[in-house]
Tab-separated table of C-alpha atoms in Angstrom:
chain	number	residue	atom	x	y	z
Y	1197	MET	CA	212.320	34.974	92.597
Y	1198	LEU	CA	211.459	35.779	96.280
Y	1199	ILE	CA	213.416	39.074	97.094
Y	1200	ASN	CA	212.064	39.799	100.864
Y	1201	LEU	CA	209.513	38.769	103.322
Y	1202	MET	CA	207.598	41.850	103.494
Y	1203	ILE	CA	204.855	43.438	105.918
Y	1204	VAL	CA	202.788	46.550	104.531
Y	1205	PHE	CA	200.434	48.817	106.242
Y	1206	PRO	CA	197.398	49.792	104.207
Y	1207	ASN	CA	195.959	52.925	104.891
Y	1208	ALA	CA	192.516	54.299	105.030
Y	1209	LYS	CA	190.838	57.546	103.126
Y	1210	ILE	CA	188.386	59.739	103.732
Y	1211	ASN	CA	186.132	61.265	101.225
Y	1212	ILE	CA	185.901	65.162	101.231
Y	1213	GLY	CA	182.450	65.295	99.372
Y	1214	ILE	CA	180.693	63.170	97.105
Y	1215	ASN	CA	178.269	63.836	94.294
Y	1216	ILE	CA	176.291	61.190	92.907
Y	1217	THR	CA	175.819	62.337	89.383
Y	1218	GLY	CA	174.100	59.758	87.643
Y	1219	ARG	CA	173.607	55.751	86.986
Y	1220	ARG	CA	175.600	53.799	84.752
Y	1221	PRO	CA	174.252	51.054	82.272
Y	1222	ASP	CA	177.064	48.730	83.994
Y	1223	GLY	CA	174.938	48.965	87.447
Y	1224	TYR	CA	177.270	51.457	89.034
Y	1225	HIS	CA	176.808	55.195	89.737
Y	1226	ASN	CA	178.777	58.104	88.329
Y	1227	ILE	CA	180.127	60.051	91.051
Y	1228	GLU	CA	182.729	62.710	91.819
Y	1229	THR	CA	184.616	63.225	94.971
Y	1230	ILE	CA	187.818	64.167	96.759
Y	1231	PHE	CA	189.759	61.073	98.010
Y	1232	TYR	CA	192.336	61.847	100.770
Y	1233	PRO	CA	194.643	59.273	102.481
Y	1234	VAL	CA	194.686	59.152	106.345
Y	1235	ARG	CA	196.626	57.367	109.075
Y	1236	ILE	CA	194.624	54.425	110.308
Y	1237	TYR	CA	196.351	51.388	109.129
Y	1238	ASP	CA	195.712	47.721	108.670
Y	1239	ALA	CA	199.021	45.260	108.770
Y	1240	LEU	CA	199.236	43.042	105.564
Y	1241	GLU	CA	201.787	40.258	105.344
Y	1242	ALA	CA	201.996	37.629	102.501
Y	1243	LEU	CA	204.641	34.492	103.360
Y	1244	PRO	CA	205.615	31.678	101.075
Y	1245	GLY	CA	203.058	29.090	101.959
Y	1246	LYS	CA	202.057	25.210	100.677
Y	1247	GLU	CA	198.972	26.212	99.645
Y	1248	LEU	CA	197.111	29.949	99.022
Y	1249	ARG	CA	195.402	30.727	102.496
Y	1250	PHE	CA	194.037	33.698	104.132
Y	1251	ASN	CA	194.000	34.345	107.731
Y	1252	SER	CA	192.936	37.439	109.966
Y	1253	SER	CA	193.396	39.090	113.659
Y	1254	GLY	CA	192.054	42.080	115.008
Y	1255	LEU	CA	188.469	43.271	113.966
Y	1256	ALA	CA	186.261	40.260	112.792
Y	1257	ILE	CA	185.937	40.406	109.102
Y	1258	PRO	CA	182.393	39.230	107.662
Y	1259	GLY	CA	182.217	36.789	104.821
Y	1260	ARG	CA	184.387	33.573	103.803
Y	1261	ALA	CA	188.099	33.894	103.430
Y	1262	GLU	CA	188.078	32.636	99.834
Y	1263	ASP	CA	186.128	35.850	99.136
Y	1264	ASN	CA	188.402	38.461	100.842
Y	1265	LEU	CA	189.946	40.909	98.278
Y	1266	CYS	CA	193.597	39.819	98.687
Y	1267	ILE	CA	192.398	36.458	97.667
Y	1268	LYS	CA	190.802	38.143	94.469
Y	1269	ALA	CA	193.654	40.238	93.888
Y	1270	TYR	CA	195.980	37.156	94.078
Y	1271	HIS	CA	193.758	35.055	91.191
Y	1272	LEU	CA	193.951	37.701	89.161
Y	1273	ILE	CA	197.700	38.196	89.216
Y	1274	LYS	CA	198.240	34.396	88.652
Y	1275	ASN	CA	196.136	34.752	85.678
Y	1276	ASP	CA	198.966	36.537	84.059
Y	1277	HIS	CA	202.126	35.607	86.049
Y	1278	LYS	CA	203.621	32.934	87.478
Y	1279	LEU	CA	203.264	32.757	91.229
Y	1280	PRO	CA	203.968	30.512	94.160
Y	1281	ALA	CA	201.399	29.780	96.885
Y	1282	VAL	CA	201.454	32.442	99.654
Y	1283	ASP	CA	200.034	32.466	103.164
Y	1284	ILE	CA	198.209	35.800	103.819
Y	1285	HIS	CA	197.637	37.265	107.073
Y	1286	LEU	CA	195.905	40.364	107.642
Y	1287	HIS	CA	195.375	42.498	111.348
Y	1288	LYS	CA	192.299	44.374	110.729
Y	1289	HIS	CA	192.268	47.861	112.371
Y	1290	ILE	CA	190.518	49.885	109.919
Y	1291	PRO	CA	186.820	50.072	110.957
Y	1292	ILE	CA	184.661	48.123	108.749
Y	1293	GLY	CA	181.409	49.235	107.383
Y	1294	ALA	CA	182.662	52.977	107.719
Y	1295	GLY	CA	183.300	54.498	104.349
Y	1296	LEU	CA	187.126	54.539	104.925
Y	1297	GLY	CA	188.077	52.037	101.998
Y	1298	GLY	CA	189.920	49.294	104.170
Y	1299	GLY	CA	188.902	46.145	102.320
Y	1300	SER	CA	190.078	47.778	99.017
Y	1301	ALA	CA	193.366	49.358	100.486
Y	1302	ASP	CA	194.179	45.923	101.678
Y	1303	ALA	CA	193.513	44.452	98.092
Y	1304	ALA	CA	195.781	47.157	96.385
Y	1305	PHE	CA	198.381	47.149	99.014
Y	1306	PHE	CA	198.475	42.991	98.275
Y	1307	ILE	CA	199.029	44.232	94.552
Y	1308	ARG	CA	201.929	46.457	95.496
Y	1309	LEU	CA	203.377	43.881	98.169
Y	1310	ILE	CA	203.402	40.933	95.388
Y	1311	ASP	CA	204.856	43.160	92.671
Y	1312	GLN	CA	207.417	43.911	95.269
Y	1313	GLN	CA	208.042	40.126	96.589
Y	1314	PHE	CA	208.323	38.686	93.307
Y	1315	GLU	CA	209.957	41.175	91.088
Y	1316	LEU	CA	206.957	40.995	88.590
Y	1317	GLY	CA	207.799	44.194	87.087
Y	1318	LEU	CA	204.569	45.727	86.797
Y	1319	THR	CA	203.688	49.459	85.595
Y	1320	THR	CA	201.626	51.810	87.814
Y	1321	GLU	CA	199.122	51.315	84.846
Y	1322	GLN	CA	199.232	47.498	85.318
Y	1323	LYS	CA	198.665	47.898	88.822
Y	1324	LEU	CA	195.614	50.170	88.651
Y	1325	ASN	CA	194.147	47.880	86.115
Y	1326	TYR	CA	193.924	45.226	88.517
Y	1327	ALA	CA	192.709	47.228	91.089
Y	1328	ARG	CA	189.798	48.610	89.320
Y	1329	GLN	CA	188.786	45.144	88.626
Y	1330	LEU	CA	188.142	44.509	92.488
Y	1331	GLY	CA	186.155	47.737	93.325
Y	1332	ALA	CA	185.538	50.946	92.592
Y	1333	ASP	CA	187.968	52.813	95.001
Y	1334	CYS	CA	190.406	50.051	94.990
Y	1335	ALA	CA	192.624	51.603	92.632
Y	1336	PHE	CA	192.933	54.569	94.645
Y	1337	PHE	CA	195.369	53.185	97.183
Y	1338	ILE	CA	198.059	51.930	94.494
Y	1339	GLU	CA	199.292	55.305	95.030
Y	1340	SER	CA	197.289	56.810	97.825
Y	1341	LYS	CA	197.633	60.393	96.910
Y	1342	PRO	CA	194.789	62.844	97.232
Y	1343	VAL	CA	192.884	63.065	93.936
Y	1344	PHE	CA	189.858	64.040	92.230
Y	1345	ALA	CA	187.855	60.763	91.604
Y	1346	PHE	CA	184.964	60.631	88.947
Y	1347	GLU	CA	183.447	58.187	86.613
Y	1348	LYS	CA	182.912	55.098	89.234
Y	1349	GLY	CA	185.320	56.657	91.407
Y	1350	ASP	CA	188.346	54.894	89.542
Y	1351	GLN	CA	189.304	57.788	87.252
Y	1352	PHE	CA	191.544	60.273	88.880
Y	1353	GLU	CA	192.790	63.818	88.410
Y	1354	PRO	CA	195.872	64.451	91.028
Y	1355	ILE	CA	195.132	67.400	93.381
Y	1356	LYS	CA	197.364	69.364	95.316
Y	1357	LEU	CA	195.776	69.340	99.133
Y	1358	ASP	CA	197.656	69.428	102.099
Y	1359	LEU	CA	195.858	68.996	105.361
Y	1360	SER	CA	198.622	68.331	107.436
Y	1361	LYS	CA	198.683	71.311	109.356
Y	1362	CYS	CA	195.054	70.874	110.755
Y	1363	CYS	CA	194.073	68.043	112.907
Y	1364	LEU	CA	192.010	65.203	111.471
Y	1365	VAL	CA	189.885	63.472	114.002
Y	1366	LEU	CA	187.506	60.602	112.561
Y	1367	VAL	CA	184.692	58.986	114.955
Y	1368	MET	CA	183.226	55.614	114.282
Y	1369	PRO	CA	179.561	55.358	115.659
Y	1370	PRO	CA	178.109	52.016	116.849
Y	1371	ALA	CA	176.147	51.967	113.413
Y	1372	HIS	CA	176.686	50.200	110.283
Y	1373	VAL	CA	175.420	51.606	106.995
Y	1374	SER	CA	175.467	49.041	103.827
Y	1375	THR	CA	176.398	50.562	100.376
Y	1376	SER	CA	173.574	49.472	98.877
Y	1377	GLU	CA	171.438	50.842	101.409
Y	1378	ALA	CA	173.152	54.283	101.189
Y	1379	TYR	CA	172.639	54.041	97.518
Y	1380	ARG	CA	168.910	53.484	97.357
Y	1381	GLY	CA	168.682	56.801	99.255
Y	1382	VAL	CA	170.070	59.185	96.830
Y	1383	LYS	CA	168.760	60.753	93.567
Y	1384	PRO	CA	171.344	61.269	90.931
Y	1385	ALA	CA	172.012	64.801	89.646
Y	1386	GLU	CA	174.138	67.076	87.590
Y	1387	VAL	CA	176.255	69.284	89.470
Y	1388	LYS	CA	176.591	72.941	89.244
Y	1389	TYR	CA	180.051	73.358	90.438
Y	1390	SER	CA	182.248	70.373	90.407
Y	1391	LEU	CA	184.291	69.083	94.054
Y	1392	TYR	CA	187.562	69.711	91.570
Y	1393	GLU	CA	186.797	73.772	91.568
Y	1394	LEU	CA	185.312	73.571	95.049
Y	1395	ILE	CA	188.018	72.008	96.947
Y	1396	ASN	CA	190.183	75.209	95.827
Y	1397	GLU	CA	187.736	77.311	97.919
Y	1398	PRO	CA	189.348	78.234	101.393
Y	1399	LEU	CA	188.458	75.513	104.278
Y	1400	LYS	CA	186.488	77.754	106.300
Y	1401	GLU	CA	183.991	77.899	103.261
Y	1402	TRP	CA	183.711	74.198	102.846
Y	1403	ARG	CA	180.869	73.604	104.997
Y	1404	TYR	CA	178.562	75.770	103.010
Y	1405	PHE	CA	179.774	74.297	99.607
Y	1406	ILE	CA	181.053	70.455	99.797
Y	1407	LYS	CA	178.327	67.808	100.703
Y	1408	ASN	CA	178.137	64.579	100.406
Y	1409	ASP	CA	175.030	63.386	99.003
Y	1410	PHE	CA	174.653	60.475	100.833
Y	1411	GLU	CA	174.454	62.050	104.309
Y	1412	GLU	CA	170.301	63.146	103.874
Y	1413	SER	CA	169.138	59.719	103.733
Y	1414	VAL	CA	171.484	57.677	106.259
Y	1415	PHE	CA	171.038	60.619	108.716
Y	1416	LYS	CA	166.985	59.938	108.501
Y	1417	ASN	CA	167.980	55.940	108.986
Y	1418	HIS	CA	170.876	56.597	111.630
Y	1419	ALA	CA	170.240	59.318	113.978
Y	1420	VAL	CA	173.559	58.431	115.814
Y	1421	ILE	CA	175.872	59.329	112.432
Y	1422	ARG	CA	173.953	62.609	112.212
Y	1423	GLY	CA	174.715	63.264	115.976
Y	1424	VAL	CA	178.341	62.723	115.693
Y	1425	LYS	CA	178.186	65.177	112.752
Y	1426	ALA	CA	176.665	67.809	114.878
Y	1427	ALA	CA	178.826	66.893	117.702
Y	1428	LEU	CA	181.991	67.431	115.731
Y	1429	TYR	CA	180.897	71.071	114.457
Y	1430	GLU	CA	180.000	71.854	118.405
Y	1431	ALA	CA	183.416	70.781	119.122
Y	1432	GLY	CA	185.004	73.582	116.854
Y	1433	ALA	CA	185.338	71.203	113.667
Y	1434	ILE	CA	186.071	73.655	110.866
Y	1435	TYR	CA	184.534	71.086	108.626
Y	1436	ALA	CA	182.723	67.713	109.034
Y	1437	SER	CA	181.317	65.147	107.040
Y	1438	MET	CA	180.666	61.213	106.668
Y	1439	SER	CA	183.252	59.659	104.954
Y	1440	GLY	CA	181.694	57.775	101.790
Y	1441	SER	CA	178.286	55.915	102.584
Y	1442	GLY	CA	179.279	56.211	106.190
Y	1443	ALA	CA	179.041	55.332	109.070
Y	1444	SER	CA	182.274	57.033	110.079
Y	1445	VAL	CA	182.632	60.754	110.239
Y	1446	PHE	CA	185.624	62.863	110.157
Y	1447	GLY	CA	186.167	66.515	111.464
Y	1448	ILE	CA	188.855	68.930	110.530
Y	1449	PHE	CA	189.888	71.339	113.333
Y	1450	ASP	CA	192.616	73.739	113.807
Y	1451	LYS	CA	193.864	72.259	116.987
Y	1452	THR	CA	193.272	68.717	118.868
Y	1453	PRO	CA	189.619	69.144	120.364
Y	1454	ASP	CA	188.312	67.693	123.569
Y	1455	LEU	CA	186.128	64.812	122.019
Y	1456	SER	CA	185.959	62.886	125.583
Y	1457	PRO	CA	182.128	62.820	125.769
Y	1458	LEU	CA	182.051	61.123	122.196
Y	1459	GLU	CA	184.872	58.593	123.293
Y	1460	LYS	CA	182.218	56.767	125.610
Y	1461	THR	CA	180.140	55.771	122.865
Y	1462	ASN	CA	182.421	56.171	119.697
Y	1463	GLN	CA	185.854	55.104	118.419
Y	1464	VAL	CA	187.887	58.077	117.995
Y	1465	PHE	CA	191.154	58.170	116.226
Y	1466	TYR	CA	192.652	61.528	116.470
Y	1467	ASN	CA	195.500	63.345	114.337
Y	1468	ILE	CA	194.889	60.590	110.975
């Protein structure tokens, strides 16, 4: 039974550190990272329709509509539950190709939306299992709380991390880094100290110990991204890093910085 027509607002995430620890036989890599939710949002609506449809507004979404992760999520759930056709509309605001997990967030929030709308009664673990079939970071957005993520990035340990008293700023430069390009440039290695431990170090120490393994190769090929990180530190960031495999870079400040020079050629999000 349809209980409400609902709209949800999928949020983005940043990665605080990424260690690529090994290759897996299934083609993925084992990683460890900290996922942290941020306040940059898409808007997602699913209404009853005569047929399953997907359309979007806002930022242009590459690829075919039928390949969108929301459509794939619908088919996964329909394999196990009787679902009517829905008309999906996504207003895209989270930058694409930015390392912010926007597509994964949309799919996870779609699972949550369909569960509520049609009273499917899915458990958290069932929703996580659907999400894990859609992408390595998709499951994070089912609960969207700070976690230490490991294996493919789809297994979690909750952590106590609250950056709400800081000013988080995200900069999206005019660059695009494909995930395959980013992974080609890294060499997996075991870590001496896990991010699960390092995240408990004082914030001012993070820049010396918490790293993103993708940065070395991505910065070689995309000087503009390297320049954004340097500019954030010059502006007084306590910690700055590329998120995911890029291209966005975030900075953690103790107060709102003046990034007007960066605003001229980049998209800048304040207090995320």
